[in-house]
Amino acid sequence: MEQIYQMEYRGLNIFDEISTVELAIDEAQQTLHIFDPGEVVVPIFNFDVSAYELSENFYKMADILRHKHILIAQDSTGDFTLSNWLVKNNVYFYVPNKRIRKYVDGCIMEIVDVKKEQSLFDYYIQRV
């Protein structure tokens, strides 16, 4: 059975209110699932380039996870930078009443057909 870790992260949302983000960490799949009803770490749309990009709050949270050696292989040697950490892991963002976004290989894409995405957890799909 897969080992899934759950944790919470608190940060400021877009209204400068403290909000909680729920995380499910799947180390075997190198995947981080983020349920973010308060929109604390969700990707933001950059109108200059007409694409989504990772938010500053996400980078702060990811850096904390990296320093705690979450989703870092035991055989990693040397200084594991934040950009290395991001490239090696996949991230799913779940926001209520909105589409699910996936960060993989440095790109953010929206998941239109949830049934084709096998690595999503029913626990999170039901909440969205």
GROMACS .gro file of C-alpha atoms in nm:
model
  128
    1MET     CA    1   0.000   0.000   0.000
    2GLU     CA    2   0.120   0.349  -0.082
    3GLN     CA    3   0.245   0.568   0.197
    4ILE     CA    4   0.057   0.898   0.195
    5TYR     CA    5   0.147   1.174   0.438
    6GLN     CA    6  -0.093   1.452   0.526
    7MET     CA    7  -0.013   1.790   0.669
    8GLU     CA    8  -0.140   2.147   0.684
    9TYR     CA    9   0.024   2.474   0.586
   10ARG     CA   10  -0.098   2.814   0.697
   11GLY     CA   11  -0.042   3.130   0.500
   12LEU     CA   12  -0.200   3.453   0.385
   13ASN     CA   13  -0.457   3.436   0.107
   14ILE     CA   14  -0.525   3.703  -0.154
   15PHE     CA   15  -0.730   3.902   0.101
   16ASP     CA   16  -0.442   3.901   0.353
   17GLU     CA   17  -0.632   3.663   0.581
   18ILE     CA   18  -0.471   3.359   0.741
   19SER     CA   19  -0.595   3.046   0.567
   20THR     CA   20  -0.509   2.676   0.582
   21VAL     CA   21  -0.393   2.456   0.296
   22GLU     CA   22  -0.423   2.077   0.322
   23LEU     CA   23  -0.143   1.869   0.173
   24ALA     CA   24  -0.131   1.502   0.078
   25ILE     CA   25   0.222   1.389  -0.002
   26ASP     CA   26   0.275   1.075  -0.207
   27GLU     CA   27   0.648   1.003  -0.194
   28ALA     CA   28   0.628   0.693  -0.416
   29GLN     CA   29   0.476   0.896  -0.700
   30GLN     CA   30   0.675   1.211  -0.609
   31THR     CA   31   0.349   1.402  -0.603
   32LEU     CA   32   0.211   1.676  -0.383
   33HIS     CA   33  -0.167   1.721  -0.371
   34ILE     CA   34  -0.283   2.060  -0.244
   35PHE     CA   35  -0.642   2.129  -0.139
   36ASP     CA   36  -0.657   2.507  -0.119
   37PRO     CA   37  -1.007   2.646  -0.054
   38GLY     CA   38  -0.865   2.980   0.064
   39GLU     CA   39  -0.647   3.026  -0.246
   40VAL     CA   40  -0.324   3.065  -0.051
   41VAL     CA   41  -0.077   2.887  -0.282
   42VAL     CA   42  -0.273   2.831  -0.606
   43PRO     CA   43  -0.115   2.936  -0.938
   44ILE     CA   44  -0.187   3.291  -1.050
   45PHE     CA   45  -0.268   3.400  -1.402
   46ASN     CA   46  -0.006   3.625  -1.560
   47PHE     CA   47  -0.181   3.841  -1.819
   48ASP     CA   48   0.152   3.950  -1.974
   49VAL     CA   49   0.227   3.599  -2.096
   50SER     CA   50  -0.131   3.463  -2.091
   51ALA     CA   51  -0.041   3.167  -1.874
   52TYR     CA   52  -0.055   3.046  -1.516
   53GLU     CA   53   0.256   3.067  -1.300
   54LEU     CA   54   0.343   2.955  -0.950
   55SER     CA   55   0.267   3.211  -0.681
   56GLU     CA   56   0.512   3.360  -0.434
   57ASN     CA   57   0.327   3.185  -0.150
   58PHE     CA   58   0.369   2.851  -0.324
   59TYR     CA   59   0.745   2.907  -0.350
   60LYS     CA   60   0.758   2.985   0.023
   61MET     CA   61   0.566   2.668   0.108
   62ALA     CA   62   0.772   2.455  -0.132
   63ASP     CA   63   1.095   2.586   0.018
   64ILE     CA   64   0.977   2.486   0.366
   65LEU     CA   65   0.892   2.135   0.240
   66ARG     CA   66   1.230   2.109   0.069
   67HIS     CA   67   1.415   2.208   0.388
   68LYS     CA   68   1.221   1.940   0.576
   69HIS     CA   69   1.341   1.690   0.312
   70ILE     CA   70   0.988   1.611   0.199
   71LEU     CA   71   0.978   1.453  -0.148
   72ILE     CA   72   1.356   1.433  -0.161
   73ALA     CA   73   1.505   1.093  -0.236
   74GLN     CA   74   1.733   0.952   0.032
   75ASP     CA   75   2.013   0.906  -0.222
   76SER     CA   76   2.019   1.276  -0.319
   77THR     CA   77   2.359   1.428  -0.260
   78GLY     CA   78   2.478   1.783  -0.239
   79ASP     CA   79   2.271   2.098  -0.229
   80PHE     CA   80   1.918   2.027  -0.349
   81THR     CA   81   1.790   2.364  -0.476
   82LEU     CA   82   1.427   2.471  -0.489
   83SER     CA   83   1.425   2.461  -0.869
   84ASN     CA   84   1.560   2.102  -0.860
   85TRP     CA   85   1.291   2.011  -0.608
   86LEU     CA   86   1.017   2.159  -0.828
   87VAL     CA   87   1.137   1.984  -1.145
   88LYS     CA   88   1.151   1.643  -0.978
   89ASN     CA   89   0.800   1.657  -0.829
   90ASN     CA   90   0.445   1.692  -0.960
   91VAL     CA   91   0.193   1.916  -0.790
   92TYR     CA   92  -0.187   1.908  -0.815
   93PHE     CA   93  -0.387   2.212  -0.702
   94TYR     CA   94  -0.750   2.159  -0.598
   95VAL     CA   95  -0.965   2.469  -0.555
   96PRO     CA   96  -1.340   2.439  -0.484
   97ASN     CA   97  -1.570   2.526  -0.777
   98LYS     CA   98  -1.274   2.552  -1.016
   99ARG     CA   99  -1.081   2.319  -1.238
  100ILE     CA  100  -0.788   2.122  -1.109
  101ARG     CA  101  -0.445   2.247  -1.213
  102LYS     CA  102  -0.136   2.030  -1.248
  103TYR     CA  103   0.226   2.145  -1.232
  104VAL     CA  104   0.461   1.908  -1.412
  105ASP     CA  105   0.794   1.963  -1.590
  106GLY     CA  106   0.784   2.335  -1.522
  107CYS     CA  107   0.440   2.388  -1.681
  108ILE     CA  108   0.098   2.445  -1.531
  109MET     CA  109  -0.197   2.291  -1.711
  110GLU     CA  110  -0.564   2.256  -1.633
  111ILE     CA  111  -0.714   1.912  -1.603
  112VAL     CA  112  -1.036   1.914  -1.798
  113ASP     CA  113  -1.123   1.544  -1.784
  114VAL     CA  114  -1.064   1.420  -1.430
  115LYS     CA  115  -1.137   1.057  -1.523
  116LYS     CA  116  -0.828   1.040  -1.746
  117GLU     CA  117  -0.598   1.153  -1.464
  118GLN     CA  118  -0.523   0.829  -1.277
  119SER     CA  119  -0.314   0.966  -0.993
  120LEU     CA  120  -0.586   1.186  -0.840
  121PHE     CA  121  -0.721   1.081  -0.503
  122ASP     CA  122  -1.096   1.027  -0.462
  123TYR     CA  123  -1.071   1.198  -0.126
  124TYR     CA  124  -0.982   1.526  -0.296
  125ILE     CA  125  -1.200   1.485  -0.605
  126GLN     CA  126  -1.510   1.447  -0.386
  127ARG     CA  127  -1.430   1.766  -0.198
  128VAL     CA  128  -1.384   1.970  -0.515
   0.00000   0.00000   0.00000
